[in-house]
PDB file of C-alpha atoms and ligand atoms in Angstrom:
ATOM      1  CA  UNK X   1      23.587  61.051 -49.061  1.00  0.00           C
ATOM      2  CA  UNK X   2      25.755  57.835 -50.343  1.00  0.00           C
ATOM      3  CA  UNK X   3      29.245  58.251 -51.604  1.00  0.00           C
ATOM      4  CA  UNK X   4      30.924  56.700 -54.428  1.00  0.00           C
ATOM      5  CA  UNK X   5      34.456  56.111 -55.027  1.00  0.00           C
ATOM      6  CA  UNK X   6      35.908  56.753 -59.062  1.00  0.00           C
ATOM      7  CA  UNK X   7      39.269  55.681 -60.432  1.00  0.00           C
ATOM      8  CA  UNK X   8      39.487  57.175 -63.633  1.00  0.00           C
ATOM      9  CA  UNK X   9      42.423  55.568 -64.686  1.00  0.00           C
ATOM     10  CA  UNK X  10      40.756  51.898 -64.366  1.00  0.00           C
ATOM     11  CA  UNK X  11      37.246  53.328 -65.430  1.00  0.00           C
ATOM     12  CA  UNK X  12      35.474  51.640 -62.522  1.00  0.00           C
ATOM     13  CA  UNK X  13      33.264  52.740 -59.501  1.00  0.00           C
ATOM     14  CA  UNK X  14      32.831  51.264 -55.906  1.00  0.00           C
ATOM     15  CA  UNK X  15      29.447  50.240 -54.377  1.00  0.00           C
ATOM     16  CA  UNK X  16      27.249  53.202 -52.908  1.00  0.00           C
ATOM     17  CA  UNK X  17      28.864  54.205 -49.236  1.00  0.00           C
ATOM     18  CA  UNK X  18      27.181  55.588 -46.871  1.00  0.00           C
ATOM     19  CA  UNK X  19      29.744  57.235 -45.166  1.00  0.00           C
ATOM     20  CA  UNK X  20      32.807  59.772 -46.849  1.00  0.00           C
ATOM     21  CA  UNK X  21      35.155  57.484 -44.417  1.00  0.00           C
ATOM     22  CA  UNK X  22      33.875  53.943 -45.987  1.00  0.00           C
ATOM     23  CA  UNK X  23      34.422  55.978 -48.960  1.00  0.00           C
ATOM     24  CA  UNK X  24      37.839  57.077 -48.511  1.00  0.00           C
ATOM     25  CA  UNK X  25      38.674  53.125 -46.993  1.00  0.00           C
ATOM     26  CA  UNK X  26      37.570  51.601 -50.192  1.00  0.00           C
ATOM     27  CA  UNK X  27      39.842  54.329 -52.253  1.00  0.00           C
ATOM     28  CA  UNK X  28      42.411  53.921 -50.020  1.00  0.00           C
ATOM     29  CA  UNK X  29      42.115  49.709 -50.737  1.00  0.00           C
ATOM     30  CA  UNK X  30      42.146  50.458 -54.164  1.00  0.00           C
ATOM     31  CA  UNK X  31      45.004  52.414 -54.397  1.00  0.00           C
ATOM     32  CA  UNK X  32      47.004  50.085 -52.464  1.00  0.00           C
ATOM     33  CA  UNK X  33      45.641  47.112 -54.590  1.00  0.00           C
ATOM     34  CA  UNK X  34      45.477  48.179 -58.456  1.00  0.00           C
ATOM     35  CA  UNK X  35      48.209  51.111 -58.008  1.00  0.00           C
ATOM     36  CA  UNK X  36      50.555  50.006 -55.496  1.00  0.00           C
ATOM     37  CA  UNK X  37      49.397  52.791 -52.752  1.00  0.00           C
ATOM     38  CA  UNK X  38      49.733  55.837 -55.331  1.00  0.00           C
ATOM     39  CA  UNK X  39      47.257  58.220 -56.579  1.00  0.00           C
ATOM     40  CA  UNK X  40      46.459  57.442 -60.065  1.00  0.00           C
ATOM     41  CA  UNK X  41      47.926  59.850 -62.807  1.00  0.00           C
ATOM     42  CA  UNK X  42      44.261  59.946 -64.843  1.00  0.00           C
ATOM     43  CA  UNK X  43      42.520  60.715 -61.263  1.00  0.00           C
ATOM     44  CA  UNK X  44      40.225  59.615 -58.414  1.00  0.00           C
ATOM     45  CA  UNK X  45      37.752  61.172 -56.885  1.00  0.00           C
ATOM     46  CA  UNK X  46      34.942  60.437 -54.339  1.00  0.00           C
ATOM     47  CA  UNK X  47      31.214  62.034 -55.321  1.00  0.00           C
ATOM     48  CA  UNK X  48      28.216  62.116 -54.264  1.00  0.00           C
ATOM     49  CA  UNK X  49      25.519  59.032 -55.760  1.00  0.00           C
ATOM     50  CA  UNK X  50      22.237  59.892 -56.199  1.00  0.00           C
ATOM     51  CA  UNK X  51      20.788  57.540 -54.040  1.00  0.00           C
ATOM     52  CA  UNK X  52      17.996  54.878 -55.162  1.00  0.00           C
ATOM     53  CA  UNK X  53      14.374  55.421 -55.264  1.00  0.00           C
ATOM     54  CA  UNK X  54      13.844  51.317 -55.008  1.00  0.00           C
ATOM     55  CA  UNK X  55      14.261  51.575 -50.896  1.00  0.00           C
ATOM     56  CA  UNK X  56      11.160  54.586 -51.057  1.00  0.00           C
ATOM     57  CA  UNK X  57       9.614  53.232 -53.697  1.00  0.00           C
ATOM     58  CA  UNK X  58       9.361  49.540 -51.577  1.00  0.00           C
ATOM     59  CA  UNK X  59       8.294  51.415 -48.080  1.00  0.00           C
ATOM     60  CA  UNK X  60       5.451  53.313 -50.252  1.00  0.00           C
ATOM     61  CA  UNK X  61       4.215  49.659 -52.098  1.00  0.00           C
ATOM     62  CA  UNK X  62       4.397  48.004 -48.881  1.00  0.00           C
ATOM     63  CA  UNK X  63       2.814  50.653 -46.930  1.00  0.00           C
ATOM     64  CA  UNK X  64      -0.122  50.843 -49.594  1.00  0.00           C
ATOM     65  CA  UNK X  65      -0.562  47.181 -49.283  1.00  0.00           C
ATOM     66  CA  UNK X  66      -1.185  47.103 -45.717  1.00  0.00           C
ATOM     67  CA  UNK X  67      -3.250  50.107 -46.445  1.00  0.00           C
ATOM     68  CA  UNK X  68      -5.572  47.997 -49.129  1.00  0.00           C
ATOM     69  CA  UNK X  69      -5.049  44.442 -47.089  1.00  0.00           C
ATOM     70  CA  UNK X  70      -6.603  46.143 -43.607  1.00  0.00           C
ATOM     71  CA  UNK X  71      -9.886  47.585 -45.626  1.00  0.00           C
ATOM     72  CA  UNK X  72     -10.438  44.836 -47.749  1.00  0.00           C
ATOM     73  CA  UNK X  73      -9.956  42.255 -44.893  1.00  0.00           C
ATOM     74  CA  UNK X  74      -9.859  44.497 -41.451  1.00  0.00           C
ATOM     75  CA  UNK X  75      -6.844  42.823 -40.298  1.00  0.00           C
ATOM     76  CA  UNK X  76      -4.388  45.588 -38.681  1.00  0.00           C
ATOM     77  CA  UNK X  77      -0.696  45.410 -39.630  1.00  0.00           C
ATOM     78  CA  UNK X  78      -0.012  44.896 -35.532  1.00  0.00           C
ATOM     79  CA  UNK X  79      -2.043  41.800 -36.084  1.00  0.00           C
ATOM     80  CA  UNK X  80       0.118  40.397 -39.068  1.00  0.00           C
ATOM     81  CA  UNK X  81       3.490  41.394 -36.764  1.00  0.00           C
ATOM     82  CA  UNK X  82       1.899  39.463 -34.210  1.00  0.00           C
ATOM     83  CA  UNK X  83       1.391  36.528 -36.405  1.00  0.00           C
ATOM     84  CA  UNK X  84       4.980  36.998 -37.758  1.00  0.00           C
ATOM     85  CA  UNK X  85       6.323  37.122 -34.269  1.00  0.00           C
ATOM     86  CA  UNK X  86       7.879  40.864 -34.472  1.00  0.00           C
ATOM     87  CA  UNK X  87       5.710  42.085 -32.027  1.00  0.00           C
TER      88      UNK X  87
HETATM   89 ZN1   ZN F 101      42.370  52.477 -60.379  1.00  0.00          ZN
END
């Protein structure tokens, strides 16, 4: 589950982390940056972000295409990697 980092004294938000230590990094960075290395009187805190259905969502419409590409044309997805050079 992705992490997020909150300063509620400058209203802002870091980038999705994927890791509670990048997390704590990028409040540690902003601490030292916007309030010289202290803990902010109006709070911080690190939460949990729901993560995005766009990475799913593009595996499932991908997935579904090769799906609809190999019975409309019968070429296997092992022959476009081929073609691509992956495989
Ligand atoms: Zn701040």
């Amino acid at each position: 589950m992705p992490y997020r980092y909150r300063c509620h004294a400058c209203a802002t938000e870091s980038n999705l982390c994927s890791w509670p230590a990048h997390a704590r990094a990028v409040r540690r960075e902003h601490r030292r940056i916007a309030h010289g290395g202290m803990r902010p009187a109006a709070g911080d805190r690190i939460v949990h972000a729901v993560p995005s259905v766009r990475g799913p969502a593009w595996t499932i419409g991908i997935l579904l295409a090769l799906i609809v590409l190999k019975e409309l044309t019968g070429i296997e997805p092992a022959d476009i990697a081929r073609w691509a050079g992956i495989l």
